[in-house]
């Protein structure tokens, strides 16, 4: 496994509003988008920035929900103190604010030229793959499946099933190792993803 493909430890910040249900609190909505940080302290600082807002509404990237309750300065302080331990649950009337900073392991999006051994297509070699194509000059065009089959790497390109695609060595390949790869070539955008769920950790 190339070092660039390995999972790395991150701290994920998760904030959500809950609502009282018949068996306890149920998820009302997630506040922030998927957020990864290199250190617990960075995740905590990001939480502080979010809590400085007058209303802890849902981030527009996630949705349009409005905070069901306004937090007092004391609520904010108490929540952050609890969050420093890794998890916070702050009941507020029939709602609650949940916060968690969890240690997770994730692969990062990797980018390298086709001619580089670290390009993520190499991680997909030998796996069953679906190859899709979308024209670059038509933003409303649907993706079209070109082929399904085992990915074979060749010095001058790739073969998926019966389909061969010539790829110049300088073509930038992006993706998540063992999961997906995508690149632009000529007038098209190509996307490959693994059909099997068995990926190394």
mmCIF file of C-alpha atoms in Angstrom:
data_model
loop_
_atom_site.group_PDB
_atom_site.id
_atom_site.type_symbol
_atom_site.label_atom_id
_atom_site.label_comp_id
_atom_site.label_asym_id
_atom_site.label_seq_id
_atom_site.Cartn_x
_atom_site.Cartn_y
_atom_site.Cartn_z
ATOM 1 C CA UNK A 1 0.000 0.000 0.000
ATOM 2 C CA UNK A 2 1.372 3.407 -0.966
ATOM 3 C CA UNK A 3 1.795 5.695 2.110
ATOM 4 C CA UNK A 4 -0.417 8.343 0.425
ATOM 5 C CA UNK A 5 -3.350 5.888 0.478
ATOM 6 C CA UNK A 6 -3.245 5.056 4.189
ATOM 7 C CA UNK A 7 -5.928 6.175 6.582
ATOM 8 C CA UNK A 8 -4.897 8.976 8.909
ATOM 9 C CA UNK A 9 -6.228 9.922 12.332
ATOM 10 C CA UNK A 10 -8.490 12.981 12.496
ATOM 11 C CA UNK A 11 -10.881 14.516 14.981
ATOM 12 C CA UNK A 12 -14.424 14.874 13.662
ATOM 13 C CA UNK A 13 -16.653 17.614 15.049
ATOM 14 C CA UNK A 14 -20.317 16.717 15.161
ATOM 15 C CA UNK A 15 -23.012 19.163 16.371
ATOM 16 C CA UNK A 16 -26.721 18.360 16.264
ATOM 17 C CA UNK A 17 -30.049 19.449 17.681
ATOM 18 C CA UNK A 18 -32.159 16.732 19.287
ATOM 19 C CA UNK A 19 -35.843 16.736 20.201
ATOM 20 C CA UNK A 20 -37.591 14.850 22.994
ATOM 21 C CA UNK A 21 -39.314 11.725 21.682
ATOM 22 C CA UNK A 22 -41.292 8.943 23.393
ATOM 23 C CA UNK A 23 -38.108 6.977 24.194
ATOM 24 C CA UNK A 24 -35.640 9.824 24.775
ATOM 25 C CA UNK A 25 -34.005 12.316 22.466
ATOM 26 C CA UNK A 26 -34.224 11.868 18.678
ATOM 27 C CA UNK A 27 -32.168 13.664 16.019
ATOM 28 C CA UNK A 28 -33.823 16.899 14.881
ATOM 29 C CA UNK A 29 -31.051 17.989 12.485
ATOM 30 C CA UNK A 30 -27.279 18.041 12.105
ATOM 31 C CA UNK A 31 -25.877 21.565 12.467
ATOM 32 C CA UNK A 32 -22.495 21.445 10.732
ATOM 33 C CA UNK A 33 -21.148 19.757 7.593
ATOM 34 C CA UNK A 34 -18.746 16.809 7.871
ATOM 35 C CA UNK A 35 -15.703 18.407 9.556
ATOM 36 C CA UNK A 36 -12.271 16.861 10.129
ATOM 37 C CA UNK A 37 -9.392 18.403 12.098
ATOM 38 C CA UNK A 38 -5.813 17.306 12.777
ATOM 39 C CA UNK A 39 -6.062 17.967 16.532
ATOM 40 C CA UNK A 40 -8.764 17.868 19.208
ATOM 41 C CA UNK A 41 -7.939 21.512 20.015
ATOM 42 C CA UNK A 42 -8.655 22.610 16.424
ATOM 43 C CA UNK A 43 -12.025 20.822 16.564
ATOM 44 C CA UNK A 44 -12.814 22.551 19.862
ATOM 45 C CA UNK A 45 -11.860 25.953 18.420
ATOM 46 C CA UNK A 46 -14.189 25.315 15.451
ATOM 47 C CA UNK A 47 -17.004 24.491 17.894
ATOM 48 C CA UNK A 48 -16.331 27.760 19.764
ATOM 49 C CA UNK A 49 -16.614 29.718 16.501
ATOM 50 C CA UNK A 50 -19.950 28.037 15.707
ATOM 51 C CA UNK A 51 -21.263 28.748 19.196
ATOM 52 C CA UNK A 52 -20.411 32.460 18.875
ATOM 53 C CA UNK A 53 -23.248 32.838 16.372
ATOM 54 C CA UNK A 54 -26.411 34.372 17.780
ATOM 55 C CA UNK A 55 -28.454 31.411 16.505
ATOM 56 C CA UNK A 56 -27.040 27.921 16.101
ATOM 57 C CA UNK A 57 -28.949 27.324 12.842
ATOM 58 C CA UNK A 58 -28.061 24.597 10.385
ATOM 59 C CA UNK A 59 -25.148 25.422 8.102
ATOM 60 C CA UNK A 60 -26.554 26.301 4.639
ATOM 61 C CA UNK A 61 -24.293 23.613 3.109
ATOM 62 C CA UNK A 62 -26.290 21.000 5.058
ATOM 63 C CA UNK A 63 -29.812 22.429 5.045
ATOM 64 C CA UNK A 64 -32.119 25.283 6.107
ATOM 65 C CA UNK A 65 -33.272 24.314 9.606
ATOM 66 C CA UNK A 66 -33.439 27.040 12.260
ATOM 67 C CA UNK A 67 -32.253 26.562 15.834
ATOM 68 C CA UNK A 68 -35.238 25.548 18.000
ATOM 69 C CA UNK A 69 -33.805 27.354 21.061
ATOM 70 C CA UNK A 70 -31.489 30.330 21.577
ATOM 71 C CA UNK A 71 -28.462 29.617 23.759
ATOM 72 C CA UNK A 72 -27.657 31.858 26.699
ATOM 73 C CA UNK A 73 -24.000 32.777 27.397
ATOM 74 C CA UNK A 74 -24.125 30.329 30.340
ATOM 75 C CA UNK A 75 -25.442 27.554 28.029
ATOM 76 C CA UNK A 76 -22.577 28.147 25.616
ATOM 77 C CA UNK A 77 -19.945 28.040 28.367
ATOM 78 C CA UNK A 78 -21.411 24.895 29.933
ATOM 79 C CA UNK A 79 -21.646 23.176 26.541
ATOM 80 C CA UNK A 80 -17.983 23.909 25.711
ATOM 81 C CA UNK A 81 -16.818 22.644 29.109
ATOM 82 C CA UNK A 82 -18.677 19.379 28.480
ATOM 83 C CA UNK A 83 -17.360 19.174 24.908
ATOM 84 C CA UNK A 84 -13.754 19.378 26.134
ATOM 85 C CA UNK A 85 -14.218 15.858 27.505
ATOM 86 C CA UNK A 86 -15.180 14.659 23.999
ATOM 87 C CA UNK A 87 -19.001 14.602 24.239
ATOM 88 C CA UNK A 88 -21.631 17.086 25.390
ATOM 89 C CA UNK A 89 -25.388 16.817 25.818
ATOM 90 C CA UNK A 90 -27.112 20.009 26.898
ATOM 91 C CA UNK A 91 -30.874 19.626 27.570
ATOM 92 C CA UNK A 92 -32.824 22.817 26.812
ATOM 93 C CA UNK A 93 -36.540 22.449 27.487
ATOM 94 C CA UNK A 94 -37.824 19.738 25.117
ATOM 95 C CA UNK A 95 -34.711 20.059 22.955
ATOM 96 C CA UNK A 96 -31.041 19.273 23.493
ATOM 97 C CA UNK A 97 -27.804 20.260 21.836
ATOM 98 C CA UNK A 98 -25.452 17.347 21.190
ATOM 99 C CA UNK A 99 -21.770 17.824 20.522
ATOM 100 C CA UNK A 100 -19.065 15.258 19.954
ATOM 101 C CA UNK A 101 -15.402 15.306 19.037
ATOM 102 C CA UNK A 102 -14.594 11.778 17.889
ATOM 103 C CA UNK A 103 -11.288 10.287 16.827
ATOM 104 C CA UNK A 104 -11.745 8.769 13.356
ATOM 105 C CA UNK A 105 -9.491 7.315 10.679
ATOM 106 C CA UNK A 106 -10.045 8.559 7.137
ATOM 107 C CA UNK A 107 -8.336 8.503 3.763
ATOM 108 C CA UNK A 108 -7.825 11.896 2.196
ATOM 109 C CA UNK A 109 -8.531 12.781 -1.405
ATOM 110 C CA UNK A 110 -5.243 12.191 -3.232
ATOM 111 C CA UNK A 111 -4.084 13.817 -6.467
ATOM 112 C CA UNK A 112 -1.173 12.645 -8.623
ATOM 113 C CA UNK A 113 -0.312 12.359 -12.332
ATOM 114 C CA UNK A 114 -1.136 9.089 -14.098
ATOM 115 C CA UNK A 115 2.603 8.391 -14.474
ATOM 116 C CA UNK A 116 3.111 8.519 -10.672
ATOM 117 C CA UNK A 117 2.948 5.245 -8.726
ATOM 118 C CA UNK A 118 0.863 6.964 -6.012
ATOM 119 C CA UNK A 119 -2.047 7.712 -8.369
ATOM 120 C CA UNK A 120 -5.138 6.072 -6.851
ATOM 121 C CA UNK A 121 -5.942 4.069 -9.992
ATOM 122 C CA UNK A 122 -3.178 1.690 -8.850
ATOM 123 C CA UNK A 123 -5.148 1.028 -5.626
ATOM 124 C CA UNK A 124 -8.154 -0.030 -7.741
ATOM 125 C CA UNK A 125 -6.196 -2.431 -9.957
ATOM 126 C CA UNK A 126 -7.631 -5.939 -9.900
ATOM 127 C CA UNK A 127 -10.954 -4.782 -8.439
ATOM 128 C CA UNK A 128 -14.331 -4.869 -10.213
ATOM 129 C CA UNK A 129 -14.905 -1.304 -11.410
ATOM 130 C CA UNK A 130 -17.640 0.745 -13.015
ATOM 131 C CA UNK A 131 -16.341 3.322 -15.526
ATOM 132 C CA UNK A 132 -18.521 6.363 -16.271
ATOM 133 C CA UNK A 133 -18.092 9.233 -18.733
ATOM 134 C CA UNK A 134 -19.619 12.722 -18.790
ATOM 135 C CA UNK A 135 -18.976 15.272 -21.594
ATOM 136 C CA UNK A 136 -17.202 18.371 -20.244
ATOM 137 C CA UNK A 137 -18.863 20.783 -22.692
ATOM 138 C CA UNK A 138 -22.411 19.812 -21.647
ATOM 139 C CA UNK A 139 -22.996 20.543 -17.935
ATOM 140 C CA UNK A 140 -26.496 19.031 -18.056
ATOM 141 C CA UNK A 141 -25.427 15.773 -19.688
ATOM 142 C CA UNK A 142 -26.020 12.537 -17.809
ATOM 143 C CA UNK A 143 -23.130 10.251 -16.910
ATOM 144 C CA UNK A 144 -22.955 7.281 -19.257
ATOM 145 C CA UNK A 145 -21.551 3.916 -18.257
ATOM 146 C CA UNK A 146 -18.724 2.905 -20.573
ATOM 147 C CA UNK A 147 -17.824 -0.376 -18.975
ATOM 148 C CA UNK A 148 -17.841 -2.660 -15.958
ATOM 149 C CA UNK A 149 -15.089 -5.129 -15.194
ATOM 150 C CA UNK A 150 -11.716 -5.708 -13.571
ATOM 151 C CA UNK A 151 -9.372 -2.706 -13.782
ATOM 152 C CA UNK A 152 -6.036 -3.465 -15.437
ATOM 153 C CA UNK A 153 -3.274 -0.845 -15.378
ATOM 154 C CA UNK A 154 -1.056 -0.521 -18.445
ATOM 155 C CA UNK A 155 1.834 1.901 -19.053
ATOM 156 C CA UNK A 156 -0.192 3.814 -21.669
ATOM 157 C CA UNK A 157 -3.626 3.716 -20.002
ATOM 158 C CA UNK A 158 -6.244 1.546 -18.306
ATOM 159 C CA UNK A 159 -8.492 -1.318 -19.298
ATOM 160 C CA UNK A 160 -11.857 -1.905 -17.633
ATOM 161 C CA UNK A 161 -13.421 -5.073 -18.981
ATOM 162 C CA UNK A 162 -13.286 -4.709 -22.786
ATOM 163 C CA UNK A 163 -12.794 -0.917 -22.756
ATOM 164 C CA UNK A 164 -9.289 0.557 -23.139
ATOM 165 C CA UNK A 165 -8.638 4.209 -22.332
ATOM 166 C CA UNK A 166 -5.300 5.803 -23.301
ATOM 167 C CA UNK A 167 -4.149 8.222 -20.571
ATOM 168 C CA UNK A 168 -1.125 10.537 -21.008
ATOM 169 C CA UNK A 169 1.357 10.293 -18.061
ATOM 170 C CA UNK A 170 0.800 13.941 -17.003
ATOM 171 C CA UNK A 171 -3.015 13.544 -16.621
ATOM 172 C CA UNK A 172 -3.983 14.367 -13.038
ATOM 173 C CA UNK A 173 -5.864 11.569 -11.274
ATOM 174 C CA UNK A 174 -7.862 12.399 -8.134
ATOM 175 C CA UNK A 175 -9.731 10.142 -5.775
ATOM 176 C CA UNK A 176 -9.938 8.067 -2.622
ATOM 177 C CA UNK A 177 -7.723 5.001 -2.618
ATOM 178 C CA UNK A 178 -9.594 1.678 -2.979
ATOM 179 C CA UNK A 179 -12.881 3.552 -3.556
ATOM 180 C CA UNK A 180 -12.936 5.936 -6.517
ATOM 181 C CA UNK A 181 -10.882 7.873 -9.056
ATOM 182 C CA UNK A 182 -11.741 10.651 -11.483
ATOM 183 C CA UNK A 183 -9.967 12.693 -14.132
ATOM 184 C CA UNK A 184 -10.548 14.887 -17.174
ATOM 185 C CA UNK A 185 -9.313 13.701 -20.549
ATOM 186 C CA UNK A 186 -9.971 15.442 -23.850
ATOM 187 C CA UNK A 187 -13.617 16.544 -23.873
ATOM 188 C CA UNK A 188 -14.694 14.156 -21.134
ATOM 189 C CA UNK A 189 -14.745 13.644 -17.390
ATOM 190 C CA UNK A 190 -14.134 10.029 -16.357
ATOM 191 C CA UNK A 191 -15.164 8.504 -13.049
ATOM 192 C CA UNK A 192 -14.336 5.017 -11.762
ATOM 193 C CA UNK A 193 -15.575 3.439 -8.572
ATOM 194 C CA UNK A 194 -15.017 0.078 -6.963
ATOM 195 C CA UNK A 195 -18.019 -2.228 -6.991
ATOM 196 C CA UNK A 196 -16.668 -4.390 -4.153
ATOM 197 C CA UNK A 197 -16.726 -3.128 -0.580
ATOM 198 C CA UNK A 198 -13.544 -4.906 0.534
ATOM 199 C CA UNK A 199 -11.011 -2.117 1.016
ATOM 200 C CA UNK A 200 -7.882 -2.348 3.191
ATOM 201 C CA UNK A 201 -7.802 -0.193 6.312
#
